[in-house]
PDB file of C-alpha atoms in Angstrom:
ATOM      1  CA  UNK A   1       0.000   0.000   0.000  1.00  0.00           C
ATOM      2  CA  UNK A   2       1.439   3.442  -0.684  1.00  0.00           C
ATOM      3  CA  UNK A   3       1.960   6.029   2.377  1.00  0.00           C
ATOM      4  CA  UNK A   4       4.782   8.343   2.864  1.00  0.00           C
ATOM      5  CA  UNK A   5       7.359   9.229   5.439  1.00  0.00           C
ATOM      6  CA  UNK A   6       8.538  12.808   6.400  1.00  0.00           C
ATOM      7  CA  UNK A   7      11.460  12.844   7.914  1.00  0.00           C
ATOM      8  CA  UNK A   8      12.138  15.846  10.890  1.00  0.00           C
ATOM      9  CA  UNK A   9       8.640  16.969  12.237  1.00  0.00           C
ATOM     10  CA  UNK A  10       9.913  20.363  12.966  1.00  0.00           C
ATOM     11  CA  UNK A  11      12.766  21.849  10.901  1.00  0.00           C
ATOM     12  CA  UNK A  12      13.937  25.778  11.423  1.00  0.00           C
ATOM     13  CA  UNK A  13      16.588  27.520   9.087  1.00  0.00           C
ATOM     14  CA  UNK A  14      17.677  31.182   8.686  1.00  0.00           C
ATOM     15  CA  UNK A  15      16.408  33.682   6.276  1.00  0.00           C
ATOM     16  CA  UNK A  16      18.389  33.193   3.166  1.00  0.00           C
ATOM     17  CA  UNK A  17      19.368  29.682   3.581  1.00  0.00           C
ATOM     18  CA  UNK A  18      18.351  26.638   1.971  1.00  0.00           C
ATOM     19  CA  UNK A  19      15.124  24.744   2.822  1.00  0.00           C
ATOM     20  CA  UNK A  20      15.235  21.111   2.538  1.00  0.00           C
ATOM     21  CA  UNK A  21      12.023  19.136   3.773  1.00  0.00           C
ATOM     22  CA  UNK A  22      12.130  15.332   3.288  1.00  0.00           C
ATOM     23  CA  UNK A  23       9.960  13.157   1.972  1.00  0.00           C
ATOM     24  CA  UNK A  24      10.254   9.164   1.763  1.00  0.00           C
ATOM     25  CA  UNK A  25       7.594   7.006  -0.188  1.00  0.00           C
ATOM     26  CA  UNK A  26       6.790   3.489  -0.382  1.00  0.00           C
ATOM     27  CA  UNK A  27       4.685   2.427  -3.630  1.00  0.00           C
ATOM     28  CA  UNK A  28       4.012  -0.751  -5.246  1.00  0.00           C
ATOM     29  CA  UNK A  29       3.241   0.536  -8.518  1.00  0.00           C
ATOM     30  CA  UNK A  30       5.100   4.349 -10.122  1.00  0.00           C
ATOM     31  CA  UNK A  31       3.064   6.773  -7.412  1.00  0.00           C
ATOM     32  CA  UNK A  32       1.811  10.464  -8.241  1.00  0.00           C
ATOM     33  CA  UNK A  33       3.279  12.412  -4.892  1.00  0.00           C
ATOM     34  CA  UNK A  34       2.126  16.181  -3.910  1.00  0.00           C
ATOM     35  CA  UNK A  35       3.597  18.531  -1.424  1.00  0.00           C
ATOM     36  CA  UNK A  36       1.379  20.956   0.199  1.00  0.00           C
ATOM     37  CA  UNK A  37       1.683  23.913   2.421  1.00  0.00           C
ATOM     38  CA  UNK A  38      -0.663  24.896   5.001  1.00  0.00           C
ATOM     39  CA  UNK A  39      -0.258  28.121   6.831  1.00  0.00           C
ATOM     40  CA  UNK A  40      -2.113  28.794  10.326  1.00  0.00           C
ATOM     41  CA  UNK A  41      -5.741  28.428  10.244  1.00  0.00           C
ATOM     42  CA  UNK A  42      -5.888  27.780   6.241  1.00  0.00           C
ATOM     43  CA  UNK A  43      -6.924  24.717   4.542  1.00  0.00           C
ATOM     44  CA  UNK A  44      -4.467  22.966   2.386  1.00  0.00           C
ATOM     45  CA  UNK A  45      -2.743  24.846  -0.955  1.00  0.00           C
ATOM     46  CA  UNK A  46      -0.523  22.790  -3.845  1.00  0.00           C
ATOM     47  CA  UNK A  47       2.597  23.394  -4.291  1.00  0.00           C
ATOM     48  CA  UNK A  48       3.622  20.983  -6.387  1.00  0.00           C
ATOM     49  CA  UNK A  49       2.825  17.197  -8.039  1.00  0.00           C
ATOM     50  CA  UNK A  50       4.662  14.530  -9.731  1.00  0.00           C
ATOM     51  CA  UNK A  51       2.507  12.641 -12.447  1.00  0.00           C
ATOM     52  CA  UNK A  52       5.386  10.781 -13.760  1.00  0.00           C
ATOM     53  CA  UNK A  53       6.760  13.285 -16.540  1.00  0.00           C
ATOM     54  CA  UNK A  54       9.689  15.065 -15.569  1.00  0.00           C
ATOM     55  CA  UNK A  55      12.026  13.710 -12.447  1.00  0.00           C
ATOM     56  CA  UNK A  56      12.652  17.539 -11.272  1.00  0.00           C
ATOM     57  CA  UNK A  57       9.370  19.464 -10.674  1.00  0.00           C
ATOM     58  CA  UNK A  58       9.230  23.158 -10.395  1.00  0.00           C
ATOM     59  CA  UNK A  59       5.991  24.392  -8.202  1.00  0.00           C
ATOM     60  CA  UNK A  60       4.898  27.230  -6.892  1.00  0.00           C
ATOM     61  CA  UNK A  61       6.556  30.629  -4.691  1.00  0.00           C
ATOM     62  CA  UNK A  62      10.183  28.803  -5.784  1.00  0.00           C
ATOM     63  CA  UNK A  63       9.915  25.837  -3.859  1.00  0.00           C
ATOM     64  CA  UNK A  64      11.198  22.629  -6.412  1.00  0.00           C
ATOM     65  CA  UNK A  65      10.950  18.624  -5.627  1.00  0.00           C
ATOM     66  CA  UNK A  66      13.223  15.749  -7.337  1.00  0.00           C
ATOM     67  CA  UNK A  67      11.750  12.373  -7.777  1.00  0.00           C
ATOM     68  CA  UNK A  68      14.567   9.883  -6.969  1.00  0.00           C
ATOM     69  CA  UNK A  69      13.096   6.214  -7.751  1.00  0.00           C
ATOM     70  CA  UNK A  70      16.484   4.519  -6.844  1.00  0.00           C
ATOM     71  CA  UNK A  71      15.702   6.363  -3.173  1.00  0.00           C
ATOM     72  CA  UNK A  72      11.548   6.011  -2.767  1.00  0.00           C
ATOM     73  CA  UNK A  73      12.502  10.274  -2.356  1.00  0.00           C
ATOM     74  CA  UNK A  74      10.821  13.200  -3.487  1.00  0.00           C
ATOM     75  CA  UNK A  75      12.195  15.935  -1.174  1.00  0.00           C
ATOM     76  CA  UNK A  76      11.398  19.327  -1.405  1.00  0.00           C
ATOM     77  CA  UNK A  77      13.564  22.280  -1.417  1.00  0.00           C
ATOM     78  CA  UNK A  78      14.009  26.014  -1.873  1.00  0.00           C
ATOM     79  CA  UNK A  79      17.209  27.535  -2.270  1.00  0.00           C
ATOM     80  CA  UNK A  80      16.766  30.868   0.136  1.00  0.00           C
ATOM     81  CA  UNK A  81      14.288  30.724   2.308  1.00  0.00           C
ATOM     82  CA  UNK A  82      11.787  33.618   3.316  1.00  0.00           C
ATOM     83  CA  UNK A  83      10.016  34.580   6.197  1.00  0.00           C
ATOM     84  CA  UNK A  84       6.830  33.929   4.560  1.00  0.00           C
ATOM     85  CA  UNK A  85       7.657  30.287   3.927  1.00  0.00           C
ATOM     86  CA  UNK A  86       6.985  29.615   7.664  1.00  0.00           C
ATOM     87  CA  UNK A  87       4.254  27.133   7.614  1.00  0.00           C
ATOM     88  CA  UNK A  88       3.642  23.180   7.501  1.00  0.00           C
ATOM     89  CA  UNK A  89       4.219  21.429   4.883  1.00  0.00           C
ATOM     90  CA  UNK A  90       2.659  18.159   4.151  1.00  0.00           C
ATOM     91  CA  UNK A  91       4.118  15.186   1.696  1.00  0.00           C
ATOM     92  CA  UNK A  92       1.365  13.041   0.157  1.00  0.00           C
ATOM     93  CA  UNK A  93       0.489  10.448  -2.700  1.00  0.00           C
ATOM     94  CA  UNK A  94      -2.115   9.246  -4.108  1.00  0.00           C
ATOM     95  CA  UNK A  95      -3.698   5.607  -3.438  1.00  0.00           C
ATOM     96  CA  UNK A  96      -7.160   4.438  -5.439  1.00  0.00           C
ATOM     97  CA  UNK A  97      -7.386   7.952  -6.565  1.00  0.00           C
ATOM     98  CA  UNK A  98      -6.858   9.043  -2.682  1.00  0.00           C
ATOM     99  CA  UNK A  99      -4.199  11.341  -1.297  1.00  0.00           C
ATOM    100  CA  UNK A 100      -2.052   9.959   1.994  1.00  0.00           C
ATOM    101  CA  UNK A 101      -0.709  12.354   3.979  1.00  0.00           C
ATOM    102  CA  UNK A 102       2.280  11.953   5.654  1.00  0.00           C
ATOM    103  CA  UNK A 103       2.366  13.641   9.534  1.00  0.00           C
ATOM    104  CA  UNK A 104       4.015  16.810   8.154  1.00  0.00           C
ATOM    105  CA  UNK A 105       6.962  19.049   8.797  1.00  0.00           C
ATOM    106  CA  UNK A 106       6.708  22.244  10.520  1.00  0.00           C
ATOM    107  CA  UNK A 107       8.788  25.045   8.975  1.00  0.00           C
ATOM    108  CA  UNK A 108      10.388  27.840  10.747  1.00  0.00           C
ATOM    109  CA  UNK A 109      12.674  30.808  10.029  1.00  0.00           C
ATOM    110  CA  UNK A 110      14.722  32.006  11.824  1.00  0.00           C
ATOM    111  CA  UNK A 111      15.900  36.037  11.123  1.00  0.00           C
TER     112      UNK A 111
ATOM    113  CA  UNK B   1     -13.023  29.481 -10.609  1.00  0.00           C
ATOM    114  CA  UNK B   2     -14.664  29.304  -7.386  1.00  0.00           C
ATOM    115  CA  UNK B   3     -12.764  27.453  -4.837  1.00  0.00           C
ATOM    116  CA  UNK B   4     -13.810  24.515  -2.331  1.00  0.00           C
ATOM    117  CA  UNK B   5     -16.176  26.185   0.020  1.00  0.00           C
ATOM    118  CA  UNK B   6     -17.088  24.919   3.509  1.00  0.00           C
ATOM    119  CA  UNK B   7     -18.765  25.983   6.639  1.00  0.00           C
ATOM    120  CA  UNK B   8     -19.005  27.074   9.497  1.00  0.00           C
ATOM    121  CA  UNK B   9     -15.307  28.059   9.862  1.00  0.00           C
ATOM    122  CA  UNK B  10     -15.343  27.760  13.464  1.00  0.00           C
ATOM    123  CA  UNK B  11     -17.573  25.776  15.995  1.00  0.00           C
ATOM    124  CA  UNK B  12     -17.803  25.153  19.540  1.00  0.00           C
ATOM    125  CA  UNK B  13     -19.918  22.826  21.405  1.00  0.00           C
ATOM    126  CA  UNK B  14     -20.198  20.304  24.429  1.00  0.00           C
ATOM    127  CA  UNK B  15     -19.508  16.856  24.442  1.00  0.00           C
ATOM    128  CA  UNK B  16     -22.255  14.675  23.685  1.00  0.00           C
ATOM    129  CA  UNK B  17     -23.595  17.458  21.482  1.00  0.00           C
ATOM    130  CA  UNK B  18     -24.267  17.605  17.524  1.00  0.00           C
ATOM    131  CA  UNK B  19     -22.841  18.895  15.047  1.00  0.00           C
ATOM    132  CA  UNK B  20     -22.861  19.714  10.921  1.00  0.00           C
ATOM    133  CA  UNK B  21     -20.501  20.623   8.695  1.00  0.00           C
ATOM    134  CA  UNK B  22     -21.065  22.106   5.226  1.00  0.00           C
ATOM    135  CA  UNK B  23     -18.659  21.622   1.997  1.00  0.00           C
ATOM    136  CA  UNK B  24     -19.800  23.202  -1.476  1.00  0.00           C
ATOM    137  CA  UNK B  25     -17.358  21.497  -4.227  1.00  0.00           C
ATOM    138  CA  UNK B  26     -15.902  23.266  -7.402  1.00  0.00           C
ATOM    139  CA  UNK B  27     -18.368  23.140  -9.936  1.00  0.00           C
ATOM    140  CA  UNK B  28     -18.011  19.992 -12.153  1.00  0.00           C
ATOM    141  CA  UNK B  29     -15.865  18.120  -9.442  1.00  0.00           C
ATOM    142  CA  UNK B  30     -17.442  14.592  -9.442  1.00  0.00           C
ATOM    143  CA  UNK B  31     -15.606  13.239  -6.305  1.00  0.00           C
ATOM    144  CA  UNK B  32     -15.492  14.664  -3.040  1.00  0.00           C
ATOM    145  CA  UNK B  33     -13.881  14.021   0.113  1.00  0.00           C
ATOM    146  CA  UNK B  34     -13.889  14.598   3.346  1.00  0.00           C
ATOM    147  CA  UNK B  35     -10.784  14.892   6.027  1.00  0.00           C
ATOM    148  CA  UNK B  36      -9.886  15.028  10.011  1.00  0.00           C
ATOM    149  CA  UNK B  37      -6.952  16.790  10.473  1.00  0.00           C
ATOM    150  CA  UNK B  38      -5.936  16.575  14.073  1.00  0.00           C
ATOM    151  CA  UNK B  39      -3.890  18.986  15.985  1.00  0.00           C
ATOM    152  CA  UNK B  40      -0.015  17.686  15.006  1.00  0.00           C
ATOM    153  CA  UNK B  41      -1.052  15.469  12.378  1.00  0.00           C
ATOM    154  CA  UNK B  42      -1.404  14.836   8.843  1.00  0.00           C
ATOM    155  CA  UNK B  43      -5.376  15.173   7.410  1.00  0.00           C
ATOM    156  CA  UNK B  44      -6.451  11.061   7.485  1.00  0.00           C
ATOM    157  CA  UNK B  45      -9.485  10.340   4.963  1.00  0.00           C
ATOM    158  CA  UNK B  46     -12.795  10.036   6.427  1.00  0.00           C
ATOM    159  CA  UNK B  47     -14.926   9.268   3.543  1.00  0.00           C
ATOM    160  CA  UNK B  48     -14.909   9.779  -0.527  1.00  0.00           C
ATOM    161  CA  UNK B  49     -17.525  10.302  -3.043  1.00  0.00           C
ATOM    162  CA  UNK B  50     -18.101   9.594  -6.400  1.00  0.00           C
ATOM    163  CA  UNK B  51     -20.929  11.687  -7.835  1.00  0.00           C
ATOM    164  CA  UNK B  52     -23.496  11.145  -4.846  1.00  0.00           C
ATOM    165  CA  UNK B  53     -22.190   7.286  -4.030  1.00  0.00           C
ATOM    166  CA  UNK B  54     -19.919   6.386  -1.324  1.00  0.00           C
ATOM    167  CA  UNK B  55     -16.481   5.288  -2.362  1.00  0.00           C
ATOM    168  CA  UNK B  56     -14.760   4.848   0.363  1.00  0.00           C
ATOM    169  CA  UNK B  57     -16.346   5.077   4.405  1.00  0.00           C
ATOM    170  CA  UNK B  58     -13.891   2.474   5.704  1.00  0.00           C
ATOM    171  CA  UNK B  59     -11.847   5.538   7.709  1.00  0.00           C
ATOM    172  CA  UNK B  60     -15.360   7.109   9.166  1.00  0.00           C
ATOM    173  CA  UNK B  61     -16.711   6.261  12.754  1.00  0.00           C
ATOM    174  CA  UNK B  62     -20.268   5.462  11.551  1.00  0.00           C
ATOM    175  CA  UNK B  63     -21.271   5.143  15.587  1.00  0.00           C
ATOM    176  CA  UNK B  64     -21.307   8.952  15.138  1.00  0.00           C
ATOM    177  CA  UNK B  65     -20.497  10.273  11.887  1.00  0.00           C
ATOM    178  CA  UNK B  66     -22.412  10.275   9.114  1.00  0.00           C
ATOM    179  CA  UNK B  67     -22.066  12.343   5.437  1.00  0.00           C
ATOM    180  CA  UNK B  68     -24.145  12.969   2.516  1.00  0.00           C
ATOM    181  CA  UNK B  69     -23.866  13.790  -0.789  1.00  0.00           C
ATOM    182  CA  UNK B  70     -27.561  14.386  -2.683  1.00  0.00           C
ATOM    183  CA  UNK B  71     -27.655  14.998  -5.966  1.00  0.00           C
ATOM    184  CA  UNK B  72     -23.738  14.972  -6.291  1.00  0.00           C
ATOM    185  CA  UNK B  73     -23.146  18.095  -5.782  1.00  0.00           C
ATOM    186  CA  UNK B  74     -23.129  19.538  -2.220  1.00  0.00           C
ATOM    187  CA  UNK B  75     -22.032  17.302   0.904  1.00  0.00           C
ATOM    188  CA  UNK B  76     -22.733  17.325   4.972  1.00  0.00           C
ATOM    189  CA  UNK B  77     -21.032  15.764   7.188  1.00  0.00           C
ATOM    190  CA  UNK B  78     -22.558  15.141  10.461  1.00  0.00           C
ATOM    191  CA  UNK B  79     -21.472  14.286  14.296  1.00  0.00           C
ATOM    192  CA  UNK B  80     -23.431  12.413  16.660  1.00  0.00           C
ATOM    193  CA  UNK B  81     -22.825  12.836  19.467  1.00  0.00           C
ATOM    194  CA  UNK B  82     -19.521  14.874  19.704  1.00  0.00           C
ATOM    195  CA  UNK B  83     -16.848  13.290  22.057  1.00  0.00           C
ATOM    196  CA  UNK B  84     -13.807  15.189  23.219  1.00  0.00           C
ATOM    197  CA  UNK B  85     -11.186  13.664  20.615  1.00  0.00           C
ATOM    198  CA  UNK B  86     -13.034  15.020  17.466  1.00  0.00           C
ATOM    199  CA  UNK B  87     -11.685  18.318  18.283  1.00  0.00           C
ATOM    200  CA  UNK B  88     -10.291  18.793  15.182  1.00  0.00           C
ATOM    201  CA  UNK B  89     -10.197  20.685  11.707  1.00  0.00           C
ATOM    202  CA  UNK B  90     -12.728  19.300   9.014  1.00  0.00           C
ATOM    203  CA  UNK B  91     -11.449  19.966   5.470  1.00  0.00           C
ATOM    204  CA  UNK B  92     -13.406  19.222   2.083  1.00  0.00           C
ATOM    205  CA  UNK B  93     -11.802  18.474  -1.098  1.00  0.00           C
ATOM    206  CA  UNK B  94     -12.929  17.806  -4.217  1.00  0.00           C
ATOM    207  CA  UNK B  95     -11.185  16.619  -7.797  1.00  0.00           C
ATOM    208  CA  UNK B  96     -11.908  16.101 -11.256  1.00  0.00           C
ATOM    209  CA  UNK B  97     -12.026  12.569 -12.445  1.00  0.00           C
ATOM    210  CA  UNK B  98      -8.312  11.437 -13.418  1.00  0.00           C
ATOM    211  CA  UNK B  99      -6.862  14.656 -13.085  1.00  0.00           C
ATOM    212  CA  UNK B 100      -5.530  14.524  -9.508  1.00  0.00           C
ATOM    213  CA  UNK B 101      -5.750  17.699  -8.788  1.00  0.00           C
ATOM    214  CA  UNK B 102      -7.309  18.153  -5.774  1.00  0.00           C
ATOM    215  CA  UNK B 103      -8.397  21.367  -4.187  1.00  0.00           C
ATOM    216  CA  UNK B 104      -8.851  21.881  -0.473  1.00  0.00           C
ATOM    217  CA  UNK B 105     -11.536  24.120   0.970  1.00  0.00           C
ATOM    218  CA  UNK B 106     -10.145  26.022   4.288  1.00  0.00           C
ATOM    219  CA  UNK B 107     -11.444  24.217   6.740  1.00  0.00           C
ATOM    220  CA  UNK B 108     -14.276  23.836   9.596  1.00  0.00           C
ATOM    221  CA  UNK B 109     -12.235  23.914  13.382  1.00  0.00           C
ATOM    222  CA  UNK B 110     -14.515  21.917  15.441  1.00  0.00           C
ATOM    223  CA  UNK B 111     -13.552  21.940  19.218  1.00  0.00           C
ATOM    224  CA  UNK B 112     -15.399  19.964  21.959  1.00  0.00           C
ATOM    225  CA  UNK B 113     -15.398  21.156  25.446  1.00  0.00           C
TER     226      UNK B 113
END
């Protein structure tokens, strides 16, 4: 059955440093896998899918994910982080036309 | 186009109370879901619908929860009677057949006191 893994439940960088959120899946079949971002008392918004085209995908407010089969990864990253990016950000995939959520990763910045 | 819309946005009752939530799809959105996030965690599936028929329930406590889709549009879910561990946020989503992309209302906050 496919579910996902995140990897750090809280993880706080500076302003202007790299973000790196991980991801881990486990899939029987090649998965479609989402990462979305959920600031304080807001439902959920998309950042970014995989739908097995590309291996790199570029989403949305500069945030990017790789698809590494050979590592059941599809971390996300951003290359400078902002204060706005503070948030939680959830890894999921989709199962029977279902998204799994993994537990999430807080995000903080530091100034 | 119009986004997922859901509500109330906030409620507040007593244990052993009841409770409805409201979730207006995108237009055209045949499947609909509905989600408990709790405090900490990930949003775990509750129930999914395709057109007005039930999908999926296997995640919802039918003891006390019930949902409803009529006429395959709109959806309620309902909670009775509240305990004190579904304190939690309700969130609707709905998606276009085969197209994965699923959109996410903002959410009902349901706390139990």
């Amino acid at each position: 059955a496919q579910s996902v893994t995140q990897l750090g439940s809280h993880v706080s960088v500076s302003e202007g440093a790299l973000v790196l959120l991980r991801c881990n899946y486990s899939s029987s079949v090649p998965p479609y896998l989402f990462w979305y971002v959920q600031y304080p008392n807001q439902g959920l918004q998309l950042l970014l899918k995989y739908t097995s085209a590309a291996t790199l995908v570029k989403g949305i407010n500069g945030f990017e994910a790789e698809f590494k089969k050979s590592e059941t990864s599809f971390h996300l990253t951003k290359p400078s982080a902002h204060m706005s990016d503070a948030a939680e950000y959830f890894c999921a995939v989709t199962r029977s036309s279902k998204i799994i959520f993994g537990s999430g990763t807080r995000l903080s910045i530091r100034p | 186009e119009a986004g997922v819309a859901q509500s109330p946005r906030y409620k507040i009752i007593e244990k052993r109370q009841s409770v409805a939530f409201w979730c207006n799809p995108i237009s055209g959105h045949a499947t609909l879901y509905w989600y408990q996030q709790i405090l900490g965690q990930g949003p775990k599936l509750l129930i999914q619908f395709q057109n007005n028929g039930v999908v999926d329930d296997s995640q919802l406590p039918k003891d006390r929860f019930s949902a409803e889709r009529l006429k395959g549009v709109d959806s309620t879910l309902k909670i009775q009677p509240a305990k004190l561990e579904d304190s939690a946020v309700y969130l609707c989503a709905s998606s276009s057949e085969g197209n994965y992309g699923y959109t996410f209302g903002s959410g009902t906050r349901l706390t139990v006191v």
